[in-house]
Amino acid sequence: MQCGDIGPCLHGEPKLQEKSMSSDIVRTGVIGCGGIAQHAHLPSILRNPKEQLVAVSDSFEDLARKIAVLNGLKETDAYADYRALLERKDIDAVTVCAWTGVHAEIVVAALQAGKHVLVEKPMAVTSDDARQMVQAADSTGRTLMIAYNHTYDLATEYVGRMLKTGELGDILYAEVFFCEDHGAWDAGAYRSTVRSATPVKPGTRPTDPYIQLLHYVHNFDSHVINLMRVLIGEPKGIEYAKWIPKSGLWAMLDYGTYKTFFKNVETGQRRFEKGIEIYGRNKRVRLDLAPPSQRYTPGVVTITDAQSQTVTTPMLEYRWPFELEHEHFSQCVLEGKQPLTNGHQALPDVVMAEDLARLALKQ
């Protein structure tokens, strides 16, 4: 996968950045050692020939030490304070897997310390925080990439090529969907997560309905918002949005010549359904993405001919999207190029989440 080329809204030459690498290896630290770090990012870093794991950090120091040793480091390479990790001169980049509420603080500090940054989605809670992150990346000349692993799925890339070549014909309608099953889809994988011996204190739930819904949209819909924008571009506006607690979020987006229906449904059933279906004048294509923790489950592309109704499912090469994501990050850092999901590209996701939350509460 080349930097800067997957879908209609990301075409064009990537912006060159100031190179800072003295070798062909990106020396990486990981900040936040929870489930997504353990089951996705750390294995991907260790498998990436262009990355070297150097240190880890977590506010639970015993957890950081356990994760360091389990991944071939020394206990002295584990830190309770991420600032101590950022002071190390032998670290070129960090992968941030901490709680979303502290993303802006950590990312800005890392960029100002001269580190390149890959940060887990969602980028930030508010667009103001996201803009601070983008400004820090621009002012320091360092790489900022948001970890939208589904965007790097080879099935997503396949659908992107279909759209760019016009194979579908004029788009008539699209649906973006995410049906949540309350965690049953990844319970097996995350059951093996290493945890701190220190009990986790329950956090204080926000009482503001807008903040509650904003967190909901970020946690469950940031992937499909970015996927939609990567594949079919920017909507002209949101015509309707409705949120029913414990049921889901629905919205209708205006794309000028067609509409896109956006749905997040909580069924309470053991199912996982995430993706996009695009109705073209010539063909209809449906992209079904796999649960991110299921390493050997590929995304599925289903194509239906509009006239004959013949259905085909192409056999695609499979690579775990998290590994492709880290390979893309290290390539962009080493070559001084902007990632596909850079800060400027991902900022509108945060803005759209805010708009969806505000409008849904008015209905």
XYZ file of C-alpha atoms in Angstrom:
363
model
C 0.000 0.000 0.000
C 1.428 3.360 -1.023
C 1.231 6.495 1.102
C -1.590 8.793 0.065
C -3.710 6.678 -2.291
C -6.763 4.613 -1.371
C -10.055 6.396 -1.988
C -11.637 9.429 -3.641
C -11.033 11.866 -0.768
C -7.372 10.941 -0.274
C -5.973 11.065 -3.788
C -3.071 13.281 -4.744
C 0.562 13.586 -3.802
C 1.272 13.421 -0.060
C 2.913 16.427 1.512
C 6.611 15.905 2.176
C 7.820 16.432 5.718
C 11.223 17.089 7.168
C 13.037 13.765 7.539
C 14.413 13.013 10.980
C 15.480 9.380 10.696
C 19.113 8.382 10.832
C 18.437 4.722 9.976
C 15.870 2.541 8.255
C 14.243 1.460 11.531
C 11.646 3.420 13.505
C 12.411 3.001 17.210
C 9.029 2.976 18.931
C 7.593 3.433 22.405
C 4.040 2.464 23.367
C 2.021 4.660 25.740
C -0.925 2.824 27.290
C -0.651 -0.954 27.771
C -4.303 -2.050 27.805
C -6.111 -4.540 25.591
C -5.742 -2.788 22.227
C -2.005 -2.346 22.799
C -1.493 -5.941 23.908
C -3.588 -7.658 21.262
C -3.035 -5.399 18.250
C -0.309 -2.765 18.361
C 2.490 -4.555 20.208
C 2.268 -7.699 18.012
C 2.167 -5.496 14.904
C 5.243 -3.532 15.982
C 7.159 -6.740 16.695
C 6.216 -8.161 13.271
C 7.100 -4.981 11.384
C 10.658 -5.174 9.972
C 10.773 -1.368 9.952
C 9.896 -0.890 13.638
C 11.731 -1.732 16.845
C 10.000 -1.741 20.232
C 12.125 0.243 22.693
C 9.956 1.104 25.712
C 6.423 1.052 27.132
C 4.478 3.249 29.536
C 1.296 2.880 31.557
C -0.074 4.740 34.563
C -0.168 1.324 36.289
C 3.568 0.746 36.620
C 3.261 -2.975 37.428
C 1.322 -3.475 34.197
C 3.953 -1.577 32.207
C 6.691 -3.795 33.666
C 4.774 -6.993 32.874
C 4.155 -5.898 29.290
C 7.783 -4.848 28.845
C 9.084 -8.264 29.892
C 6.452 -10.167 27.880
C 7.549 -8.274 24.766
C 11.282 -8.775 25.124
C 12.210 -5.598 27.006
C 13.697 -5.040 30.450
C 11.686 -3.779 33.411
C 13.801 -0.626 33.247
C 12.225 0.055 29.834
C 8.815 0.454 31.506
C 7.547 3.789 32.817
C 4.590 4.925 34.889
C 4.931 8.484 33.550
C 4.842 8.810 29.775
C 6.931 11.987 30.021
C 9.912 9.915 31.148
C 9.519 7.752 28.054
C 9.415 10.860 25.845
C 12.736 12.032 27.295
C 14.562 9.049 25.815
C 16.743 9.998 22.856
C 16.604 6.493 21.384
C 12.864 6.742 20.612
C 11.755 8.089 17.223
C 8.004 7.497 17.491
C 5.258 6.548 19.913
C 2.031 4.602 19.562
C -0.577 6.103 21.894
C -3.181 3.658 23.230
C -4.256 5.648 26.281
C -7.788 6.795 27.153
C -9.229 9.172 24.557
C -9.626 11.971 27.090
C -5.840 12.336 27.417
C -4.955 11.888 23.731
C -4.432 15.595 23.084
C -2.181 16.079 26.115
C 0.015 13.081 25.295
C 0.120 13.582 21.525
C 1.034 17.272 21.729
C 3.756 16.517 24.290
C 5.142 13.728 22.099
C 5.200 15.867 18.956
C 6.874 18.727 20.808
C 9.453 16.234 22.086
C 10.296 15.468 18.461
C 8.504 12.119 18.266
C 6.325 10.895 15.417
C 2.905 9.726 16.637
C 0.443 6.959 15.810
C -2.607 7.456 18.044
C -5.544 5.105 18.467
C -8.944 6.204 17.291
C -10.914 8.237 18.187
C -8.462 11.041 17.584
C -9.814 13.213 20.420
C -13.000 13.918 22.353
C -13.459 17.443 20.983
C -12.541 19.162 17.741
C -10.641 21.796 19.747
C -8.359 19.061 21.114
C -7.996 17.562 17.639
C -6.985 20.940 16.194
C -4.303 21.320 18.871
C -2.886 17.966 17.789
C -2.890 18.950 14.112
C -1.258 22.301 14.858
C 1.463 20.590 16.899
C 2.190 18.182 14.044
C 2.335 21.030 11.523
C 4.588 23.202 13.672
C 7.028 20.406 14.524
C 7.082 18.739 11.103
C 6.482 15.351 12.704
C 4.134 12.624 11.485
C 0.694 12.371 13.094
C -1.360 9.336 12.091
C -4.682 8.150 13.508
C -5.027 4.371 13.849
C -8.051 3.569 11.706
C -7.112 -0.047 11.056
C -10.200 -0.737 8.906
C -9.047 1.897 6.421
C -5.934 -0.215 5.815
C -7.897 -3.435 5.277
C -7.188 -4.836 1.801
C -10.946 -5.271 1.346
C -11.377 -1.515 1.875
C -8.617 -0.864 -0.646
C -10.409 -3.123 -3.164
C -13.674 -1.178 -2.832
C -11.717 2.077 -3.112
C -10.300 0.947 -6.462
C -13.784 0.055 -7.727
C -14.989 3.553 -6.896
C -11.990 5.301 -8.443
C -12.340 3.418 -11.724
C -16.082 4.128 -11.917
C -16.954 0.426 -12.027
C -20.109 0.986 -9.971
C -21.399 3.796 -12.171
C -23.104 6.830 -10.664
C -23.803 6.346 -6.962
C -27.531 6.294 -6.214
C -27.563 5.519 -2.486
C -25.291 4.263 0.306
C -25.623 2.777 3.786
C -23.047 2.835 6.562
C -23.690 0.408 9.394
C -22.400 -0.860 12.709
C -24.398 -3.373 14.736
C -22.916 -3.854 18.197
C -23.285 -7.026 20.254
C -22.069 -5.734 23.623
C -18.578 -7.158 23.365
C -19.364 -10.804 22.641
C -17.422 -10.643 19.374
C -14.031 -10.161 21.041
C -14.547 -11.577 24.526
C -12.385 -14.594 23.719
C -9.419 -12.566 22.499
C -9.538 -10.004 25.280
C -10.011 -12.593 28.034
C -6.233 -13.105 27.962
C -5.463 -9.415 28.557
C -2.773 -8.885 31.198
C -4.004 -6.540 33.913
C -2.576 -4.524 36.764
C -2.783 -5.877 40.303
C -4.084 -2.457 41.344
C -7.903 -2.320 41.281
C -9.231 0.082 38.689
C -11.328 2.791 40.278
C -14.633 3.287 38.470
C -14.665 6.541 36.573
C -17.281 9.228 36.982
C -19.804 9.032 34.169
C -20.526 12.399 32.540
C -23.959 13.751 33.381
C -24.218 16.069 30.364
C -26.327 14.201 27.735
C -24.300 15.774 24.922
C -20.984 14.554 26.364
C -22.499 11.107 26.973
C -23.641 10.839 23.374
C -20.394 12.287 22.032
C -18.407 9.549 23.794
C -20.860 6.986 22.401
C -20.401 8.223 18.831
C -16.611 8.335 19.182
C -16.344 4.861 20.681
C -18.699 3.076 18.315
C -18.844 5.116 15.120
C -15.451 6.747 14.515
C -14.310 3.827 12.332
C -17.350 3.892 10.053
C -17.336 7.700 9.840
C -13.755 7.604 8.568
C -14.485 4.641 6.291
C -17.409 6.511 4.737
C -15.351 9.652 4.138
C -12.419 7.692 2.690
C -14.589 5.801 0.209
C -17.348 8.206 -0.865
C -16.025 11.571 0.249
C -17.443 14.385 2.346
C -21.199 14.777 2.913
C -22.726 18.172 2.261
C -24.587 18.003 5.550
C -26.597 15.965 8.041
C -30.321 16.092 7.278
C -31.515 14.064 10.250
C -30.107 12.303 13.319
C -31.859 10.430 16.117
C -30.475 8.686 19.191
C -32.479 6.231 21.288
C -30.547 5.142 24.419
C -29.755 1.399 24.477
C -31.132 1.117 20.959
C -28.871 3.076 18.631
C -28.145 6.100 16.484
C -29.594 6.787 13.037
C -28.793 9.596 10.609
C -29.403 10.644 7.009
C -26.510 12.378 5.251
C -26.777 14.541 2.145
C -24.314 13.772 -0.662
C -25.906 16.077 -3.203
C -27.063 13.636 -5.880
C -27.802 10.855 -3.375
C -28.376 10.136 0.318
C -26.409 7.990 2.750
C -28.162 6.255 5.634
C -26.030 5.949 8.767
C -27.018 3.472 11.469
C -25.553 2.149 14.698
C -27.850 -0.484 16.161
C -27.528 -2.180 19.541
C -29.268 -5.537 19.173
C -28.196 -7.268 22.372
C -27.467 -10.317 20.207
C -24.143 -12.059 19.620
C -23.337 -10.444 16.311
C -20.860 -8.048 14.771
C -21.739 -6.131 11.625
C -19.688 -3.172 10.434
C -19.175 -1.760 6.963
C -20.699 0.085 4.042
C -22.990 -0.784 1.123
C -22.890 1.413 -1.977
C -25.576 1.264 -4.661
C -24.270 2.253 -8.088
C -26.142 2.437 -11.361
C -24.107 -0.514 -12.699
C -23.249 -2.486 -9.571
C -23.842 -2.628 -5.851
C -20.937 -3.378 -3.512
C -21.076 -4.307 0.159
C -18.023 -4.260 2.422
C -18.291 -6.305 5.633
C -15.398 -5.726 8.013
C -14.158 -8.267 10.535
C -13.907 -7.684 14.296
C -10.507 -6.069 14.854
C -9.376 -8.633 17.426
C -9.919 -11.584 15.072
C -6.523 -11.672 13.449
C -7.234 -14.231 10.745
C -10.707 -13.101 9.683
C -10.695 -11.086 6.434
C -13.088 -8.387 5.353
C -15.612 -9.554 2.750
C -16.559 -7.752 -0.477
C -19.860 -8.725 -2.126
C -20.655 -7.353 -5.602
C -24.114 -7.511 -7.201
C -24.691 -6.671 -10.871
C -27.585 -4.217 -11.171
C -29.031 -5.828 -14.316
C -28.421 -9.570 -13.992
C -28.390 -9.619 -10.164
C -25.363 -11.916 -10.388
C -23.520 -11.966 -7.069
C -19.740 -12.353 -6.862
C -17.386 -12.408 -3.888
C -13.774 -11.852 -4.989
C -11.050 -13.834 -3.232
C -8.685 -11.241 -1.811
C -5.198 -11.436 -0.404
C -5.373 -11.193 3.389
C -3.118 -9.280 5.754
C -4.065 -8.275 9.285
C -5.043 -4.570 9.011
C -3.158 -3.653 12.203
C 0.079 -4.925 10.653
C -0.597 -2.995 7.430
C -1.344 0.079 9.523
C 2.027 -0.078 11.292
C 3.880 -0.777 8.058
C 2.224 2.288 6.541
C 3.139 4.412 9.567
C 6.804 3.409 9.530
C 6.992 3.883 5.750
C 5.597 7.410 6.006
C 7.951 8.290 8.880
C 11.005 6.980 7.033
C 10.060 8.617 3.721
C 8.785 11.893 5.203
C 5.289 11.491 3.742
C 1.840 12.175 5.122
C -0.126 9.046 6.146
C -3.514 8.310 4.618
C -5.217 8.940 7.958
C -3.176 11.951 9.027
C -4.398 14.612 11.435
C -5.875 16.871 8.754
C -7.750 13.932 7.216
C -9.118 12.688 10.558
C -10.117 16.037 12.088
C -13.469 16.120 10.198
C -14.364 12.785 11.854
C -14.336 14.518 15.239
C -16.331 17.454 13.855
C -18.924 15.078 12.356
C -19.230 13.221 15.665
C -19.970 16.543 17.391
C -22.549 17.472 14.730
C -24.258 14.067 14.973
C -24.451 14.288 18.763
C -25.873 17.826 18.756
C -28.474 17.140 16.074
C -29.530 13.763 17.504
C -30.340 15.334 20.870
C -32.650 17.869 19.204
C -34.954 15.231 17.715
